Every structure is written in structure tokens, then in C-alpha cells.
CSV table of C-alpha atoms in Angstrom, one decimal:
chain,number,residue,atom,x,y,z
A,575,UNK,CA,-11.1,27.3,-3.1
A,576,UNK,CA,-9.7,23.8,-5.3
A,577,UNK,CA,-7.0,23.2,-4.9
A,578,UNK,CA,-4.4,19.9,-6.6
A,579,UNK,CA,-2.1,18.3,-4.1
A,580,UNK,CA,1.0,16.9,-6.5
A,581,UNK,CA,2.7,14.2,-5.6
A,582,UNK,CA,5.9,12.3,-6.1
A,583,UNK,CA,4.3,8.7,-8.8
A,584,UNK,CA,5.8,5.8,-6.3
A,585,UNK,CA,4.9,1.9,-7.0
A,586,UNK,CA,3.9,-0.8,-4.6
A,587,UNK,CA,7.5,-2.3,-4.7
A,588,UNK,CA,9.1,1.2,-3.7
A,589,UNK,CA,10.6,1.7,-0.2
A,590,UNK,CA,8.4,3.2,2.5
A,591,UNK,CA,10.4,5.5,2.7
A,592,UNK,CA,9.3,6.8,-1.0
A,593,UNK,CA,5.3,5.3,-0.4
A,594,UNK,CA,5.5,7.8,3.1
A,595,UNK,CA,4.3,11.1,-0.1
A,596,UNK,CA,1.2,8.5,-0.4
A,597,UNK,CA,0.6,9.2,3.6
A,598,UNK,CA,1.1,12.2,3.5
A,599,UNK,CA,-1.8,13.1,0.8
A,600,UNK,CA,-4.1,11.9,2.4
A,601,UNK,CA,-3.3,13.7,5.3
A,602,UNK,CA,-3.1,16.8,3.5
A,603,UNK,CA,-6.5,16.2,1.2
A,604,UNK,CA,-8.1,15.3,4.4
A,605,UNK,CA,-7.0,18.6,6.4
A,606,UNK,CA,-8.2,20.6,2.9
A,607,UNK,CA,-11.7,19.5,2.6
A,608,UNK,CA,-12.5,20.1,5.5
A,609,UNK,CA,-12.0,23.5,5.5
A,610,UNK,CA,-14.6,23.3,2.3
A,611,UNK,CA,-11.7,23.0,-0.3
A,612,UNK,CA,-12.0,20.7,-2.8
A,613,UNK,CA,-8.4,18.8,-4.1
A,614,UNK,CA,-7.4,17.0,-6.8
A,615,UNK,CA,-4.4,14.8,-6.5
A,616,UNK,CA,-2.2,14.6,-9.3
A,617,UNK,CA,1.2,12.2,-9.9
A,618,UNK,CA,4.2,13.9,-11.0
A,619,UNK,CA,7.1,12.1,-12.8
A,620,UNK,CA,10.0,13.5,-15.2
A,621,UNK,CA,7.4,13.9,-18.2
A,622,UNK,CA,6.5,17.8,-16.7
A,623,UNK,CA,4.9,17.6,-19.8
A,624,UNK,CA,2.2,15.3,-18.8
A,625,UNK,CA,2.3,17.3,-15.1
A,626,UNK,CA,1.8,20.6,-16.5
A,627,UNK,CA,-1.6,19.2,-18.0
A,628,UNK,CA,-2.8,17.9,-15.6
A,629,UNK,CA,-2.0,20.9,-13.2
A,630,UNK,CA,-3.7,22.6,-16.1
A,631,UNK,CA,-7.2,21.0,-16.8
A,632,UNK,CA,-7.7,20.6,-13.1
A,633,UNK,CA,-7.1,24.3,-13.2
A,634,UNK,CA,-6.5,24.9,-9.4
A,635,UNK,CA,-6.2,28.1,-7.5
A,636,UNK,CA,-3.4,26.7,-5.4
A,637,UNK,CA,-0.8,23.6,-5.6
A,638,UNK,CA,0.5,22.0,-2.5
A,639,UNK,CA,3.5,20.3,-3.4
A,640,UNK,CA,4.2,17.4,-1.9
A,641,UNK,CA,7.4,15.9,-4.4
A,642,UNK,CA,10.1,14.3,-2.4
A,643,UNK,CA,11.4,13.3,-5.8
A,644,UNK,CA,11.8,12.7,-9.3
A,645,UNK,CA,13.4,10.4,-10.9
A,646,UNK,CA,14.3,7.7,-8.1
A,647,UNK,CA,16.2,11.0,-7.0
A,648,UNK,CA,15.6,14.0,-4.0
A,649,UNK,CA,18.4,15.1,-6.2
A,650,UNK,CA,15.5,16.4,-8.7
A,651,UNK,CA,13.1,17.2,-6.2
A,652,UNK,CA,13.3,20.8,-6.8
A,653,UNK,CA,11.9,20.0,-10.7
A,654,UNK,CA,8.3,20.3,-9.3
A,655,UNK,CA,8.4,23.2,-8.0
A,656,UNK,CA,10.5,25.2,-11.1
A,657,UNK,CA,7.7,23.8,-13.0
A,658,UNK,CA,4.6,25.0,-11.3
A,659,UNK,CA,6.9,28.4,-11.2
A,660,UNK,CA,6.6,28.8,-15.0
A,661,UNK,CA,3.5,27.9,-14.9
A,662,UNK,CA,2.9,30.9,-12.6
A,663,UNK,CA,0.1,29.2,-10.1
A,664,UNK,CA,0.8,29.9,-6.3
A,665,UNK,CA,1.9,26.4,-5.0
A,666,UNK,CA,2.8,25.9,-1.0
A,667,UNK,CA,6.7,25.5,0.3
A,668,UNK,CA,9.5,26.6,-0.6
A,669,UNK,CA,10.8,27.8,-4.2
A,670,UNK,CA,12.8,25.6,-6.3
A,671,UNK,CA,16.1,28.1,-5.5
A,672,UNK,CA,15.5,27.3,-2.3
A,673,UNK,CA,14.8,23.3,-2.0
A,674,UNK,CA,18.0,22.9,-5.0
A,675,UNK,CA,19.7,25.0,-1.7
A,676,UNK,CA,19.0,23.0,0.9
A,677,UNK,CA,18.5,19.4,-0.6
A,678,UNK,CA,21.9,19.3,-2.3
A,679,UNK,CA,23.9,19.1,1.1
A,680,UNK,CA,27.4,20.2,-0.3
A,681,UNK,CA,25.9,23.8,-1.3
A,682,UNK,CA,23.8,24.5,1.6
A,683,UNK,CA,26.7,23.8,3.9
A,684,UNK,CA,28.5,26.7,1.6
A,685,UNK,CA,25.7,28.6,2.9
A,686,UNK,CA,25.8,27.5,6.3
A,687,UNK,CA,29.3,28.9,6.6
A,688,UNK,CA,29.1,32.5,4.4
A,689,UNK,CA,25.7,33.0,7.0
A,690,UNK,CA,27.9,32.0,9.9
A,691,UNK,CA,26.1,29.0,11.5
A,692,UNK,CA,28.5,26.0,12.3
A,693,UNK,CA,27.8,22.9,10.3
A,694,UNK,CA,30.3,20.1,10.9
A,695,UNK,CA,33.2,20.4,7.6
A,696,UNK,CA,33.1,17.9,5.4
A,697,UNK,CA,35.6,16.0,2.8
A,698,UNK,CA,34.3,15.4,-0.8
A,699,UNK,CA,36.3,13.3,-3.5
A,700,UNK,CA,37.5,15.9,-5.0
A,701,UNK,CA,38.8,17.3,-1.9
A,702,UNK,CA,42.8,17.3,-0.8
A,703,UNK,CA,42.6,18.5,2.6
A,704,UNK,CA,39.1,19.1,5.1
A,705,UNK,CA,36.4,22.2,4.3
A,706,UNK,CA,34.6,24.0,6.7
A,707,UNK,CA,37.5,24.6,8.6
A,708,UNK,CA,40.3,27.1,8.8
A,709,UNK,CA,42.9,25.1,10.4
A,710,UNK,CA,45.2,23.6,7.7
A,711,UNK,CA,46.1,19.5,8.1
A,712,UNK,CA,43.0,18.8,10.7
A,713,UNK,CA,41.2,15.9,10.6
A,714,UNK,CA,38.0,14.7,12.8
A,715,UNK,CA,38.0,11.8,15.4
A,716,UNK,CA,35.1,10.5,13.1
A,717,UNK,CA,33.8,11.3,10.1
A,718,UNK,CA,30.2,9.5,8.7
A,719,UNK,CA,29.4,9.4,5.3
A,720,UNK,CA,26.4,10.3,3.4
A,721,UNK,CA,24.9,11.1,0.2
A,722,UNK,CA,25.2,14.6,-0.9
A,723,UNK,CA,21.6,15.0,-2.1
A,724,UNK,CA,19.5,12.1,-1.0
A,725,UNK,CA,18.0,11.8,2.2
A,726,UNK,CA,15.2,9.5,4.7
A,727,UNK,CA,19.1,8.6,6.1
A,728,UNK,CA,19.4,6.8,2.8
A,729,UNK,CA,22.4,3.5,3.3
A,730,UNK,CA,23.3,4.9,6.9
A,731,UNK,CA,24.2,2.3,8.8
A,732,UNK,CA,26.2,1.6,12.1
A,733,UNK,CA,29.6,1.5,9.3
A,734,UNK,CA,28.6,4.1,8.1
A,735,UNK,CA,31.0,6.2,10.9
A,736,UNK,CA,34.4,5.5,10.2
A,737,UNK,CA,37.0,6.0,13.2
A,738,UNK,CA,39.9,8.9,11.6
A,739,UNK,CA,42.6,8.6,14.1
A,740,UNK,CA,44.6,6.4,11.5
A,741,UNK,CA,43.6,7.2,8.8
A,742,UNK,CA,44.2,9.7,5.7
A,743,UNK,CA,42.7,11.9,3.3
A,744,UNK,CA,43.0,9.4,0.8
A,745,UNK,CA,42.2,6.2,2.5
A,746,UNK,CA,38.4,8.2,3.7
A,747,UNK,CA,38.1,9.6,-0.3
A,748,UNK,CA,38.3,5.8,-1.1
A,749,UNK,CA,35.7,4.9,1.4
A,750,UNK,CA,33.5,7.6,0.0
A,751,UNK,CA,33.3,6.2,-3.5
A,752,UNK,CA,32.7,2.4,-2.3
A,753,UNK,CA,29.9,4.6,-0.7
A,754,UNK,CA,29.0,6.0,-3.9
A,755,UNK,CA,29.4,3.2,-6.4
A,756,UNK,CA,27.8,1.0,-3.8
A,757,UNK,CA,24.5,3.3,-3.3
A,758,UNK,CA,24.6,4.7,-6.7
A,759,UNK,CA,24.6,8.3,-5.8
A,760,UNK,CA,27.6,10.7,-4.3
A,761,UNK,CA,29.2,10.4,-1.4
A,762,UNK,CA,30.5,12.4,0.9
A,763,UNK,CA,32.4,12.1,4.5
A,764,UNK,CA,31.1,14.9,7.8
A,765,UNK,CA,32.4,15.4,10.4
A,766,UNK,CA,30.9,12.8,12.9
A,767,UNK,CA,29.5,14.8,16.0
A,768,UNK,CA,28.8,12.3,19.0
A,769,UNK,CA,26.3,13.9,21.4
A,770,UNK,CA,22.2,14.5,21.7
A,771,UNK,CA,20.3,15.0,18.2
A,772,UNK,CA,17.6,17.6,18.1
A,773,UNK,CA,14.8,18.2,15.3
A,774,UNK,CA,13.3,22.1,15.1
A,775,UNK,CA,10.0,22.1,12.4
A,776,UNK,CA,9.0,26.2,11.7
A,777,UNK,CA,6.2,26.9,10.7
A,778,UNK,CA,5.5,29.8,8.8
A,779,UNK,CA,3.0,32.2,10.5
A,780,UNK,CA,0.9,36.3,10.0
A,781,UNK,CA,4.1,37.4,12.0
A,782,UNK,CA,6.4,35.7,10.5
A,783,UNK,CA,7.9,32.3,11.4
A,784,UNK,CA,6.8,30.1,14.8
A,785,UNK,CA,9.3,27.5,16.3
A,786,UNK,CA,7.1,25.1,17.5
A,787,UNK,CA,8.7,22.8,20.4
A,788,UNK,CA,12.2,21.3,19.7
A,789,UNK,CA,12.2,17.6,20.5
A,790,UNK,CA,15.5,15.3,21.2
A,791,UNK,CA,16.2,11.9,19.6
A,792,UNK,CA,17.1,9.9,22.6
A,793,UNK,CA,19.2,6.7,22.0
A,794,UNK,CA,18.5,4.1,24.3
A,795,UNK,CA,20.0,1.3,25.6
A,796,UNK,CA,22.2,1.2,22.5
A,797,UNK,CA,25.5,-1.1,23.5
A,798,UNK,CA,29.6,1.2,23.6
A,799,UNK,CA,31.4,1.3,20.5
A,800,UNK,CA,27.7,1.8,19.0
A,801,UNK,CA,27.0,5.3,16.3
A,802,UNK,CA,24.0,7.0,18.4
A,803,UNK,CA,23.2,8.2,14.9
A,804,UNK,CA,19.2,7.9,13.3
A,805,UNK,CA,20.3,5.6,10.5
A,806,UNK,CA,17.7,4.0,7.7
A,807,UNK,CA,16.6,1.0,10.2
A,808,UNK,CA,15.9,3.7,13.2
A,809,UNK,CA,14.3,5.7,10.9
A,810,UNK,CA,12.4,2.9,8.1
A,811,UNK,CA,12.2,-0.3,9.6
A,812,UNK,CA,9.9,-0.5,12.4
A,813,UNK,CA,10.8,-4.1,13.1
A,814,UNK,CA,14.5,-2.7,14.0
A,815,UNK,CA,15.6,-1.7,18.0
A,816,UNK,CA,17.3,1.3,16.2
A,817,UNK,CA,13.6,2.4,15.1
A,818,UNK,CA,11.9,0.9,18.7
A,819,UNK,CA,14.7,2.9,20.7
A,820,UNK,CA,15.2,6.2,19.1
A,821,UNK,CA,12.1,7.9,21.1
A,822,UNK,CA,11.8,11.3,20.5
A,823,UNK,CA,11.2,13.4,23.8
A,824,UNK,CA,9.9,16.9,24.7
A,825,UNK,CA,10.0,17.3,27.5
A,826,UNK,CA,13.6,19.2,29.3
A,827,UNK,CA,15.0,19.8,32.6
A,828,UNK,CA,15.6,23.4,33.7
A,829,UNK,CA,19.4,23.2,32.8
A,830,UNK,CA,18.8,22.8,29.6
A,831,UNK,CA,16.3,25.9,28.1
A,832,UNK,CA,19.8,28.2,27.6
A,833,UNK,CA,20.5,25.7,24.8
A,834,UNK,CA,16.8,25.8,23.7
A,835,UNK,CA,16.6,28.8,23.8
A,836,UNK,CA,19.7,29.1,21.5
A,837,UNK,CA,18.3,25.9,19.1
A,838,UNK,CA,16.1,28.3,18.3
A,839,UNK,CA,17.7,31.9,17.1
A,840,UNK,CA,19.7,29.4,15.5
A,841,UNK,CA,16.4,27.8,13.8
A,842,UNK,CA,15.0,31.3,12.6
A,843,UNK,CA,18.7,32.7,11.1
A,844,UNK,CA,18.0,28.9,9.4
A,845,UNK,CA,14.9,30.2,7.9
A,846,UNK,CA,16.4,33.6,6.9
A,847,UNK,CA,19.4,32.2,5.1
A,848,UNK,CA,18.0,30.2,2.9
A,849,UNK,CA,14.5,32.0,2.1
A,850,UNK,CA,13.0,28.8,3.7
A,851,UNK,CA,8.4,29.3,3.3
A,852,UNK,CA,5.2,27.6,4.4
A,853,UNK,CA,6.7,25.0,7.2
A,854,UNK,CA,10.6,23.4,7.1
A,855,UNK,CA,12.6,21.6,9.7
A,856,UNK,CA,16.9,22.0,11.4
A,857,UNK,CA,18.4,19.2,12.6
A,858,UNK,CA,21.1,19.5,15.4
A,859,UNK,CA,23.9,17.9,16.7
A,860,UNK,CA,24.9,19.5,20.1
A,861,UNK,CA,28.5,18.1,21.3
A,862,UNK,CA,29.7,17.6,24.7
A,863,UNK,CA,30.6,21.4,25.1
A,864,UNK,CA,27.4,22.5,24.3
A,865,UNK,CA,27.9,24.0,20.8
A,866,UNK,CA,25.1,23.1,18.6
A,867,UNK,CA,26.1,21.8,15.0
A,868,UNK,CA,23.3,22.2,12.3
A,869,UNK,CA,23.6,19.3,9.9
A,870,UNK,CA,20.8,19.4,7.5
A,871,UNK,CA,17.8,21.6,6.7
A,872,UNK,CA,14.4,20.4,5.3
A,873,UNK,CA,12.9,22.5,3.4
A,874,UNK,CA,9.6,19.9,3.6
A,875,UNK,CA,9.6,18.1,6.3
A,876,UNK,CA,7.6,14.8,6.0
A,877,UNK,CA,3.7,15.6,7.4
A,878,UNK,CA,2.6,12.0,8.0
A,879,UNK,CA,0.8,12.1,11.1
A,880,UNK,CA,3.8,9.7,12.3
A,881,UNK,CA,6.7,12.5,11.8
A,882,UNK,CA,8.1,14.3,13.8
A,883,UNK,CA,6.8,17.5,12.1
A,884,UNK,CA,3.3,16.3,13.8
A,885,UNK,CA,4.6,15.0,16.5
A,886,UNK,CA,5.7,18.7,17.1
A,887,UNK,CA,2.4,20.0,16.0
A,888,UNK,CA,1.0,18.4,18.7
A,889,UNK,CA,3.1,19.1,21.0
A,890,UNK,CA,2.7,22.9,20.2
A,891,UNK,CA,-1.4,22.1,20.9
A,892,UNK,CA,-2.2,23.1,17.2
A,893,UNK,CA,-4.7,20.2,15.3
A,894,UNK,CA,-2.6,19.4,11.6
A,895,UNK,CA,-5.9,21.4,10.4
A,896,UNK,CA,-4.7,24.6,11.1
A,897,UNK,CA,-1.3,24.0,9.9
A,898,UNK,CA,-2.8,22.9,6.8
A,899,UNK,CA,-4.2,25.8,6.3
A,900,UNK,CA,-1.2,28.3,7.7
A,901,UNK,CA,0.0,26.2,4.8
A,902,UNK,CA,-2.0,27.3,2.2
A,903,UNK,CA,-2.4,30.9,3.9
A,904,UNK,CA,1.5,31.0,3.4
A,905,UNK,CA,0.9,30.4,0.1
A,906,UNK,CA,-1.8,32.4,-0.6
A,907,UNK,CA,0.2,35.5,1.0
A,908,UNK,CA,3.1,34.9,-0.5
A,909,UNK,CA,1.0,34.8,-4.7
A,910,UNK,CA,3.4,34.5,-7.3
């Protein structure tokens, strides 16, 4: 087959998070060629007409969709899937609606509540009280300020976690507005779950989704009072202590088995509730009572060799080449 690899155009001056898509392109193209496919790389921008023409010229049997953002924002990422759907060309990964629902965190959280999937409560600049809870006047002990539609831990640092015991809704709304103004993208406050963090990767298969081995992010040598979060430095700054002290692990004691089974079941429910396809990742926090909380659902997790999805693939005893073949196979089974 001839496969077009569609990615969001980047520049050398872009952040490490943005430039990572080039590493994914190389890895995916290499795997596709090993399976005998020819490839064409196509850069996508907000000039969707140019992308449409390039796809038409390449005339691919399938498009491997690696677009993670457009026009400098992740919020426009679903436009690539919309374009491919309009062209009626088979493509990998989630459909445009699933991309939209999962990439807009507030929309995703509402879907989780409707599906009876536990997610931390939230507050926006327009809310008079916390959402996702039944008790009127409820207030968390602490909260974390996050971007509504951006990923890669944009702007998340220690100061993003706020002690709430002496605050009112108006105080938090002010903090949200400050972050929104500073980073020029809408933010919201989410109940901060102080506990363990897990990532569960999911891969499509002939008999349905396969949940890969669960990974836990460890927080090593974090001083007292420092929030245990995977912020922007922990994710992208290789010289930062947070980056070096947040390794992932796949080995667990037998006492964790019931929890791991519950996380796997929840990941499967997310796959169904959000109509995920190809591959995905679900991020959890588990509080001190052992209660899992779903933080995010990523419909197109990073496929770089040093990312969490690739680590889970290796732990499962699969090769990256096999995974790419399964993602392609899922797209072809789904067709148009």
C-alpha cells in the first residue's frame, strides 16, 4: 500500500513538545516501510486546501494521522480528521468527533460523568460552584489550574496547584483568569487528587481493544510540600530534577492486583464511551482510599520511542513495527 503520513508542520523554534511529532514521523515511516508500504510525508497547516491538494496528489490508500495541533493550538487538532473524513480516505486513529470530545477537557469530563466514570470535580470562570459533584457548596482541599484544550502539560508547574481551604469561588475564578490571560488559552480549575498516577495504553486488535501493561509514574525525592505532578518540566525538560525523578514502572506487588484490574476495566469503558480507535491512553490518579479518578483520555498519544505508549508496548512483549501494523489494520477494517 501507499500510505501518507500526515503531521502538523513545525519550525525549529517550536517547543520540544511540538517538535516531537517529527520523531514520530520517522518512527512510523520506518515501521511502515518494514512492512512493505511506500510512504509520503505531508505537512498540515490551517491551510486545509493545501493539505487536501497534497493528499490528492499523493493518492494514498490510507493516511496515518499524526496531527497533534494546528495554528499553534491543540484545540484545532480535530480539523485534520474532519478533512480526511470529507475526502473519504481511510485514516488511522480516532474520528473527528472523538478527537473533539477528548481534546476539550470539559466536554470529556461531562461525558465521563454521563457514563458514570469518576473524574475530579471542576470549576470554570463562568461557574458559581464546583461541577461534577452532588453536594451544594462543596469545595476541595486543593485544586490544579489546567488548560482546557491544550496538552503536553502546557504551563503546569508547582504554582498550578493551589491550597483552597481559605479560598472562595471568586478567588479561584481570579486565578483561572490570570492563567488564561498569561498563556492566552482558556483554563479551568480541577480538584487536585494527591495520590498515585497511572497511565494505561490501549491498542486495537482483531478481537477488540487490548489494554497494555499499566504504568505508574513514581515521584522520587520530592521534598515535602512539592506537588507530585507531571508538569511541563517533568515531561519535556531533560535537565530538570522533575524529569529525572518521575520514572515510570511496570512492576507491582500482588496487593495492587485488584486496583490494576479495576484500572484496566475503566480503560476499556473509556474506549467504548468515547468511541476510541487504533490506539489511546487513559491517565488516572488514585487517592489515598484507593479510588481511581480519570484525569484525561488521549485519543492520539505520542508514538515516539521514548514515550509512555512505546514503553507499554515493549512491556507487553510487542514490537513497535507490530503495533503500527495493528493500527493500520484497524483503520482498514473500519474503512470509511
